[in-house]
Tab-separated table of C-alpha atoms and ligand atoms in Angstrom:
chain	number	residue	atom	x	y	z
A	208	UNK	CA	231.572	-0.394	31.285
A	209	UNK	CA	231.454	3.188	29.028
A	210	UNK	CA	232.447	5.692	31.040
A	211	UNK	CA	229.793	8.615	31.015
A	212	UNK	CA	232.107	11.497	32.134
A	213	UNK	CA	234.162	11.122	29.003
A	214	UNK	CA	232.242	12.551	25.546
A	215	UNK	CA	233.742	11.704	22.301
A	216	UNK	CA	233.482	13.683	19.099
A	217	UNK	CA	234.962	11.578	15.894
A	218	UNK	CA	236.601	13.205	13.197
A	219	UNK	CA	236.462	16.480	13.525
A	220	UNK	CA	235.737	19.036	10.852
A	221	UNK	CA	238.334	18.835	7.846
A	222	UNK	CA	241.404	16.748	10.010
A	223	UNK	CA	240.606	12.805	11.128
A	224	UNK	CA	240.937	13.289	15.200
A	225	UNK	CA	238.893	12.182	18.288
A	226	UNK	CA	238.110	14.834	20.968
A	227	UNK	CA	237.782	13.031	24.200
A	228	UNK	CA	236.538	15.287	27.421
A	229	UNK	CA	236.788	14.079	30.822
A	230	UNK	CA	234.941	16.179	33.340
A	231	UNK	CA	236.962	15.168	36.760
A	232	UNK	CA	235.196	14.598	40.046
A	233	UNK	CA	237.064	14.466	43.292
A	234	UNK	CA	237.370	10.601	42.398
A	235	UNK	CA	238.850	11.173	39.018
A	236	UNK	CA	241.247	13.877	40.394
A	237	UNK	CA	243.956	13.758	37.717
A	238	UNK	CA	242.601	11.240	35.571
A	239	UNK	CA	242.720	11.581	31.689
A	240	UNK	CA	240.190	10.613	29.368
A	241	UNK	CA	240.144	6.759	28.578
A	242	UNK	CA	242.725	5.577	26.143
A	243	UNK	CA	244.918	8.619	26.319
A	244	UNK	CA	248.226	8.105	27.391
A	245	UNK	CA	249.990	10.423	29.661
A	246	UNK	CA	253.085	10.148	28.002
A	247	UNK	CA	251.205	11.424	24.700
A	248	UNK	CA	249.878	14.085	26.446
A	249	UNK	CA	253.383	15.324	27.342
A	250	UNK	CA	254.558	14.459	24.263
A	251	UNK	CA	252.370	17.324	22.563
A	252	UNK	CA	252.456	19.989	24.807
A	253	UNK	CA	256.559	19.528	24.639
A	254	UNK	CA	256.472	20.087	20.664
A	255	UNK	CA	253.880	23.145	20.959
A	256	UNK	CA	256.886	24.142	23.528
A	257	UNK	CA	259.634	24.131	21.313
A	258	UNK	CA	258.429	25.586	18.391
A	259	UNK	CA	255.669	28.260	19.701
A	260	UNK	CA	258.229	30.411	22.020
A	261	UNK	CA	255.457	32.847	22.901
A	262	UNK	CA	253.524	29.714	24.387
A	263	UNK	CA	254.248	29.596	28.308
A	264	UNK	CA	255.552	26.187	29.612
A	265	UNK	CA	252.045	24.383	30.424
A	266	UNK	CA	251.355	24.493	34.371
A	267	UNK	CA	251.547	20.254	34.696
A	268	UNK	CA	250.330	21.125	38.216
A	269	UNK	CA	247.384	23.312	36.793
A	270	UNK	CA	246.814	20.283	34.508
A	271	UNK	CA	246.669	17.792	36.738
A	272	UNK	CA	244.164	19.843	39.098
A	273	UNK	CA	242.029	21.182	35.979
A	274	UNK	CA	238.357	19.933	36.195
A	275	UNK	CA	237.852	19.468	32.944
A	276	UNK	CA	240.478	18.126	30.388
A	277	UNK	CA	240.016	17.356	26.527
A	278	UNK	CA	242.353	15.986	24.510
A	279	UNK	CA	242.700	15.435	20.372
A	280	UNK	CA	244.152	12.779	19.018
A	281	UNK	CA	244.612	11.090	15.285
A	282	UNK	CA	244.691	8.059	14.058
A	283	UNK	CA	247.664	6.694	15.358
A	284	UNK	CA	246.709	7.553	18.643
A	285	UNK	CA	248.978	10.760	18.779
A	286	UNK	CA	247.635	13.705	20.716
A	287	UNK	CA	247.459	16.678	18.318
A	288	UNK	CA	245.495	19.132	20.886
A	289	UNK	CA	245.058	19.863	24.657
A	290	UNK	CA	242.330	22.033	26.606
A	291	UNK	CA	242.113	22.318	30.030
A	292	UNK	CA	239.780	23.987	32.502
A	293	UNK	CA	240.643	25.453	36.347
A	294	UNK	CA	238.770	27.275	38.984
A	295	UNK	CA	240.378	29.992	40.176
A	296	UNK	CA	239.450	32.819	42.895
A	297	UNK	CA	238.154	35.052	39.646
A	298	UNK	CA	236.092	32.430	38.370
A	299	UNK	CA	237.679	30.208	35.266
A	300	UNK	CA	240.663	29.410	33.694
A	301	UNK	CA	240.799	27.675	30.122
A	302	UNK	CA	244.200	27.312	28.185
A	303	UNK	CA	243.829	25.601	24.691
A	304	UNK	CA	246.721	24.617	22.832
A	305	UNK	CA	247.163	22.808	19.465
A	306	UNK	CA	250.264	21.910	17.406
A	307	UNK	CA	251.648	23.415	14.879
A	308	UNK	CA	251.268	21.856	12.005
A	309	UNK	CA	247.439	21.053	13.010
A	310	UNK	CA	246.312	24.717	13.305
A	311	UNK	CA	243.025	26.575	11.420
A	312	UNK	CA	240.747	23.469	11.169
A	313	UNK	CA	238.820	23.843	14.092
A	314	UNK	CA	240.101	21.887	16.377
A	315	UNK	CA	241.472	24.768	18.902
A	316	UNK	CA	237.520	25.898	18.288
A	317	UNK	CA	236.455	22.135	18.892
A	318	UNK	CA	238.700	22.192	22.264
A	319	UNK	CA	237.823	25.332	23.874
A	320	UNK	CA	233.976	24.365	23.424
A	321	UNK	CA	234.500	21.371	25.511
A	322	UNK	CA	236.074	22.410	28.228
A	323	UNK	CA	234.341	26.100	28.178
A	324	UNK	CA	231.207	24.676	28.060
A	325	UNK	CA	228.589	26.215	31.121
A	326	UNK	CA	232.030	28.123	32.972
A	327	UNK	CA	231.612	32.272	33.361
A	328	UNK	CA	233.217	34.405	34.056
A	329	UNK	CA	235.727	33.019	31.800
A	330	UNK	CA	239.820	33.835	31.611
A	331	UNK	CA	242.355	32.931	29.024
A	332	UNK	CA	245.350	34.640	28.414
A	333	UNK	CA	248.092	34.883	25.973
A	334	UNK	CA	251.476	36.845	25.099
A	335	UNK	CA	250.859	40.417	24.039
A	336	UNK	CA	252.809	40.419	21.115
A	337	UNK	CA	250.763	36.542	19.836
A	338	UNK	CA	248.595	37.763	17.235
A	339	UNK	CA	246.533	35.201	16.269
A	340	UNK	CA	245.896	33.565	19.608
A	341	UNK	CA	244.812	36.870	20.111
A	342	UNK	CA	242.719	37.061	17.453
A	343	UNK	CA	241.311	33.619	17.840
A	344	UNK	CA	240.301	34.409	21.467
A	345	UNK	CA	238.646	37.579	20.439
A	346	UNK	CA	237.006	35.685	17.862
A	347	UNK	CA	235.389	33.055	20.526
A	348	UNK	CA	233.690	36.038	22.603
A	349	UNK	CA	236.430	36.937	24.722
A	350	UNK	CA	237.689	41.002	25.221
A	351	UNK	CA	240.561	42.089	26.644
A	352	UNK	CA	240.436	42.414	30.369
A	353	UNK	CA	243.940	43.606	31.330
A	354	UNK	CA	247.192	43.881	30.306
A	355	UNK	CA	250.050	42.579	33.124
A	356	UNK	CA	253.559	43.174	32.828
A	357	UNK	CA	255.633	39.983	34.000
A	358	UNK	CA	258.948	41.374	35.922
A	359	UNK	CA	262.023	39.838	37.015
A	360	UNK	CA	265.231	40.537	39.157
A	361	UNK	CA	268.762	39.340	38.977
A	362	UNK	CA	271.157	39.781	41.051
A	363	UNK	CA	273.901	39.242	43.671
A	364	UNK	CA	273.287	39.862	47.356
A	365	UNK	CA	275.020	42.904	46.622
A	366	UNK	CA	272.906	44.896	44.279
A	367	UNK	CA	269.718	43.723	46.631
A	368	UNK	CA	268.356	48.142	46.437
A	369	UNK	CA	268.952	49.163	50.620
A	370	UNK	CA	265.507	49.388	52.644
A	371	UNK	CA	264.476	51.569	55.355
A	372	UNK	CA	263.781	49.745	58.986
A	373	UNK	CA	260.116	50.574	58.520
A	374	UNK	CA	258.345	47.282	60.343
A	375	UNK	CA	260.152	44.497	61.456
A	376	UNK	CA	259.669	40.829	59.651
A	377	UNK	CA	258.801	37.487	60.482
A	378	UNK	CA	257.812	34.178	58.756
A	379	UNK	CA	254.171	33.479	59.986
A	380	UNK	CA	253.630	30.663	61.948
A	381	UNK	CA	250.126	30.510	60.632
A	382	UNK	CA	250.088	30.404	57.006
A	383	UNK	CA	246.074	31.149	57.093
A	384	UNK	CA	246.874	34.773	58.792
A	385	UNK	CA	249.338	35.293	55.734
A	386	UNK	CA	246.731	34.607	53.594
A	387	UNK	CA	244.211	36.383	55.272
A	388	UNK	CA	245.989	39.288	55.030
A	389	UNK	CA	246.735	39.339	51.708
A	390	UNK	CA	243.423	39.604	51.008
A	391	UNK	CA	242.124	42.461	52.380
A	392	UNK	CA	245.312	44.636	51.805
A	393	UNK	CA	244.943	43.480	48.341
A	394	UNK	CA	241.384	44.541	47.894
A	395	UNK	CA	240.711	45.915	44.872
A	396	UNK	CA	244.284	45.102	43.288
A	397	UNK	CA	244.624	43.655	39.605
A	398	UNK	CA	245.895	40.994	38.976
A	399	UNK	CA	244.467	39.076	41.861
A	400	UNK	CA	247.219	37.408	43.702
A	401	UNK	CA	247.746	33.559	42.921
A	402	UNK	CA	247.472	31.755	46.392
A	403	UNK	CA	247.306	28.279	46.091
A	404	UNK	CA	247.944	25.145	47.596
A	405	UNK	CA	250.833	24.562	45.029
A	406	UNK	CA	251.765	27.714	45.844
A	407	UNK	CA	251.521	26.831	49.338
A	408	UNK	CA	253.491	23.766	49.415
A	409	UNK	CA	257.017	25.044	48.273
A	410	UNK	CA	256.515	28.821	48.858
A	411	UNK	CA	257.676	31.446	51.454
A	412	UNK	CA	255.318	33.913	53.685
A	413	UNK	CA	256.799	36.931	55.439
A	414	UNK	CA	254.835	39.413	57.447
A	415	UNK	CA	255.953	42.676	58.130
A	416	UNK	CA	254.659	44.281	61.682
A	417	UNK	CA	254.715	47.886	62.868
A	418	UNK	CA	254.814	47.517	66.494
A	419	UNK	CA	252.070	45.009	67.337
A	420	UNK	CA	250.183	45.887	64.081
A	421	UNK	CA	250.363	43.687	60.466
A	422	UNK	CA	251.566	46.190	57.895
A	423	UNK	CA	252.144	44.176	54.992
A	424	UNK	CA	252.570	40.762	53.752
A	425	UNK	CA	254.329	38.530	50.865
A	426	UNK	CA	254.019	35.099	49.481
A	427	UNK	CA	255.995	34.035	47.015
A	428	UNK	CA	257.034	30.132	45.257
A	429	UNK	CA	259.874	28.424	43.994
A	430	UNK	CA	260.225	28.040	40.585
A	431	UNK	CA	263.224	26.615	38.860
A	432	UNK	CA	265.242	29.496	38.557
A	433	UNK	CA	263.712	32.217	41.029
A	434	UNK	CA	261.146	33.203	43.812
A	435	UNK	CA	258.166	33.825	42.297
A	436	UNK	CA	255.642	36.707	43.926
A	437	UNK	CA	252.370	35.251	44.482
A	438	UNK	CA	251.398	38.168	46.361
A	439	UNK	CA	252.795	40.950	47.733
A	440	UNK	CA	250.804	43.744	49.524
A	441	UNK	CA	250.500	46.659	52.151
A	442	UNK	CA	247.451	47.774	54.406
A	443	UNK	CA	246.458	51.455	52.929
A	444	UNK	CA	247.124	53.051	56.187
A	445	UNK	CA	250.759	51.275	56.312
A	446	UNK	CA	251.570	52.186	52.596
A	447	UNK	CA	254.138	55.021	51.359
A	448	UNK	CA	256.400	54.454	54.704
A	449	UNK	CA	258.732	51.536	53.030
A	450	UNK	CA	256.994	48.419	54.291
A	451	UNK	CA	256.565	47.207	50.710
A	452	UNK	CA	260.299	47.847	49.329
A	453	UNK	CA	261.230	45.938	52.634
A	454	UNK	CA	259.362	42.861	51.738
A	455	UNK	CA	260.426	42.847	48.161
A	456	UNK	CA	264.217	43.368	49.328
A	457	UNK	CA	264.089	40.348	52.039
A	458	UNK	CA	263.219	37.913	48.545
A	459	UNK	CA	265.329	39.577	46.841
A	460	UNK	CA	268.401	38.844	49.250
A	461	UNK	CA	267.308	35.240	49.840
A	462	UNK	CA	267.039	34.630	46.353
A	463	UNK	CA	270.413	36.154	45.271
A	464	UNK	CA	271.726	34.078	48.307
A	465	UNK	CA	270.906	30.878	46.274
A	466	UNK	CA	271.592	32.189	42.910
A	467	UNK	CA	268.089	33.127	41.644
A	468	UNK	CA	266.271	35.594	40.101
A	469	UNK	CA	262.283	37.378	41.499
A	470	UNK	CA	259.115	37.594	39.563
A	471	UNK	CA	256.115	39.763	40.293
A	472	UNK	CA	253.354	40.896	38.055
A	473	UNK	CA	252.644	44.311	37.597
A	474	UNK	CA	249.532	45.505	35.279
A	475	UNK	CA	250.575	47.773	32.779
A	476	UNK	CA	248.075	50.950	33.689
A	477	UNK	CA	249.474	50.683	37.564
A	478	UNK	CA	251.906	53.705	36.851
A	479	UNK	CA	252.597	53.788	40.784
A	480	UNK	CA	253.430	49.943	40.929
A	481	UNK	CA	255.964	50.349	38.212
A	482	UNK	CA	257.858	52.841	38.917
A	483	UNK	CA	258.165	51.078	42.910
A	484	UNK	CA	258.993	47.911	40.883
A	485	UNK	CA	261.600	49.679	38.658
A	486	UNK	CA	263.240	51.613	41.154
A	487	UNK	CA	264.165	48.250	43.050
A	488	UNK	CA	265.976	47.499	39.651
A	489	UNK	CA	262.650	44.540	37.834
A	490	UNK	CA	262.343	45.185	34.414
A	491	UNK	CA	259.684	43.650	31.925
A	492	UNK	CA	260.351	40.500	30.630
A	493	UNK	CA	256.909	39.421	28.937
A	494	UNK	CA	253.652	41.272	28.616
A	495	UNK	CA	251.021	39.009	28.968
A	496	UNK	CA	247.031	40.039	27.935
A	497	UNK	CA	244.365	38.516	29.987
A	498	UNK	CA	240.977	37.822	28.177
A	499	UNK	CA	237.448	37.349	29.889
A	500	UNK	CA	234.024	36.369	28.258
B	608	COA	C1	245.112	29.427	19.925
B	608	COA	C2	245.121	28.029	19.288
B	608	COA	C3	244.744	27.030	20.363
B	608	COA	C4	244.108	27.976	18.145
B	608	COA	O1	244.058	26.645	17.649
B	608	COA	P1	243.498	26.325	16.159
B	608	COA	O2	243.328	24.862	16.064
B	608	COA	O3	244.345	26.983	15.152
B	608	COA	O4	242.047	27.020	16.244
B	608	COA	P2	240.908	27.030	15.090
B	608	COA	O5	241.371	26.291	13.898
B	608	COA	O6	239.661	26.542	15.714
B	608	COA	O7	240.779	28.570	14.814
B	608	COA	C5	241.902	29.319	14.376
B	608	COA	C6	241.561	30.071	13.116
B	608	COA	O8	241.469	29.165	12.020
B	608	COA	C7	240.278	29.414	11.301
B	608	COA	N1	239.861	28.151	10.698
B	608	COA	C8	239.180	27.156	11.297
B	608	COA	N2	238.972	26.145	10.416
B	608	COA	C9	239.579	26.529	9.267
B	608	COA	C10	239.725	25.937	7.998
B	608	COA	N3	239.226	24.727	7.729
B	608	COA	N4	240.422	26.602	7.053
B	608	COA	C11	240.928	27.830	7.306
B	608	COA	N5	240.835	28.444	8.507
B	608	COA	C12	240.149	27.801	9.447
B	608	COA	C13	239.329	29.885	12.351
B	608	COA	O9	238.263	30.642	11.777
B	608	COA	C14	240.205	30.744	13.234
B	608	COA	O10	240.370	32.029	12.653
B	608	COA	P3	240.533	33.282	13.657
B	608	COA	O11	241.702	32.996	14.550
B	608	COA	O12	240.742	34.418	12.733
B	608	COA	O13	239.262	33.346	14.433
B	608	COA	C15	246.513	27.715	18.685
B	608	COA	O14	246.942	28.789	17.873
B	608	COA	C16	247.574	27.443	19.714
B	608	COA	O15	247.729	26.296	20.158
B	608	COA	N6	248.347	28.487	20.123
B	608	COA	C17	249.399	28.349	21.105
B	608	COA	C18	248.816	28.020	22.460
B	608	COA	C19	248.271	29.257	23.156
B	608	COA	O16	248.869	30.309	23.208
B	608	COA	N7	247.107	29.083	23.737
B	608	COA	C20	246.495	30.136	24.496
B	608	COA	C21	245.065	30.229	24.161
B	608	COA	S1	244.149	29.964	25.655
């Protein structure tokens, strides 16, 4: 039987590859388009890792949730190119990625049409300092939307900076309340926070209370070698009294406590957020540009 959802474009442009496209459906969840291997798959995205530093580890979990996936391969049956599509709260997410030795023939042109195709708003983003991914994204329609700085901490339980006893903290019992929360005393905040169920699954919530009242709230994930901040945010009339450097301090102990670092993501115009973040001793470890079309 020829399966519908997947559309196949042979030999694209100037290099001898088929683009196959599989637009997922709840029943289809983490399928890849017919005849592509897995392994393949992996195989390609671990080569564009190793010799494109700039090029962030691909999300697998992203991937395997994306709606829409489309994959190059050649001849051999190698895969040479991967796109990927995901919702997310703002709308889209597309992440195109080709190897090496395969770029400026089209085919990261040929990829991004097939997943982009009918999605707005759209996001892709890139490393600051990647020139022609930027240019190539600018080049498809997209304009710079925001520029986030991508902060980390170190340390031992020691150098976690002191905190005043502004609210009081506890783990919520209701994850849904955390959540919630962090959306309305994030209103208005860029970069959105990331909540997730990934996120969800392996992550940690605390909610700070003054007296009866929610102040503040953070939710944060494990990655391999620190707590990442999902989200981490204060109610306006609770802010400028501590609540936030109280939250960030809790990770930060827990983390040093098992030997791992803290990310957060500060955009590079919030003047107020950096200085908070620097003053608790983050510094800047990537700047990462966020495109929209
Ligand atoms: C970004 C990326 C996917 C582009 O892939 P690509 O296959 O090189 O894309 P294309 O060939 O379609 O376009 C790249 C350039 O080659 C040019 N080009 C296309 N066909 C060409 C040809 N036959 N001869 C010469 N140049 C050609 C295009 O005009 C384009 O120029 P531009 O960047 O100035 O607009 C690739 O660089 C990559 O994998 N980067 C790392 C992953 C990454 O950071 N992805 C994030 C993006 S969401």
């Amino acid at each position: 039987m020829v399966d519908l959802s997947t559309h196949r474009v042979d030999f694209c442009q100037s290099v001898r590859v088929r683009v196959l496209t599989l637009h997922r459906s709840p029943l289809t969840a983490g399928a890849w388009p017919e005849g592509v291997s897995v392994a393949a798959v992996e195989r390609c995205l671990a080569v564009i890792e190793a010799r494109d530093p700039l090029t962030l580890p691909a999300d697998r979990g992203a991937l395997a949730a994306a709606q829409v996936v489309s994959v190059a391969c050649d001849l051999d049956g190698d895969v040479v190119g991967v796109a990927w599509r995901r919702a997310t709260p703002e709308g889209a997410q597309v992440d195109v990625r080709v190897k090496p030795g395969l770029r400026r023939h089209g085919l990261g042109t040929q990829l991004l049409g097939e997943v982009a195709a009918g999605a707005a708003p759209l996001w892709a983003g890139c490393d600051a300092a990647h020139p022609r991914v930027r240019r190539f994204l600018l080049h498809q329609g997209f304009a710079l939307a925001g520029v986030v700085f991508h902060q980390r901490w170190d340390g031992e339980p020691r150098d976690v900076p002191p905190a005043f006893a502004s609210a009081h903290l506890e783990t919520p019992s209701d994850l849904a309340m955390a959540v919630s929360l962090l959306r309305d005393a994030s209103a208005g905040t860029w970069p959105r926070p990331a909540i997730g169920a990934v996120e969800a699954a392996n992550g940690r919530a605390r909610i700070a209370w003054h007296g009866d009242a929610p102040a503040g709230v953070l939710l944060a994930h494990r990655e391999s070698d620190a707590w990442e901040v999902d989200g981490l945010a204060v109610l306006p009339a609770h802010r400028g009294s501590g609540v936030g450097r109280l939250l960030a301090a809790d990770l930060m102990r827990f983390a040093a406590e098992s030997g791992v670092g803290v990310t957060l993501r500060v955009a590079q115009d919030d003047d107020a957020g950096l200085s908070w973040s620097q003053k608790l001793g983050f510094w800047t470890y990537r700047t990462w540009a966020m495109y929209r079309r």
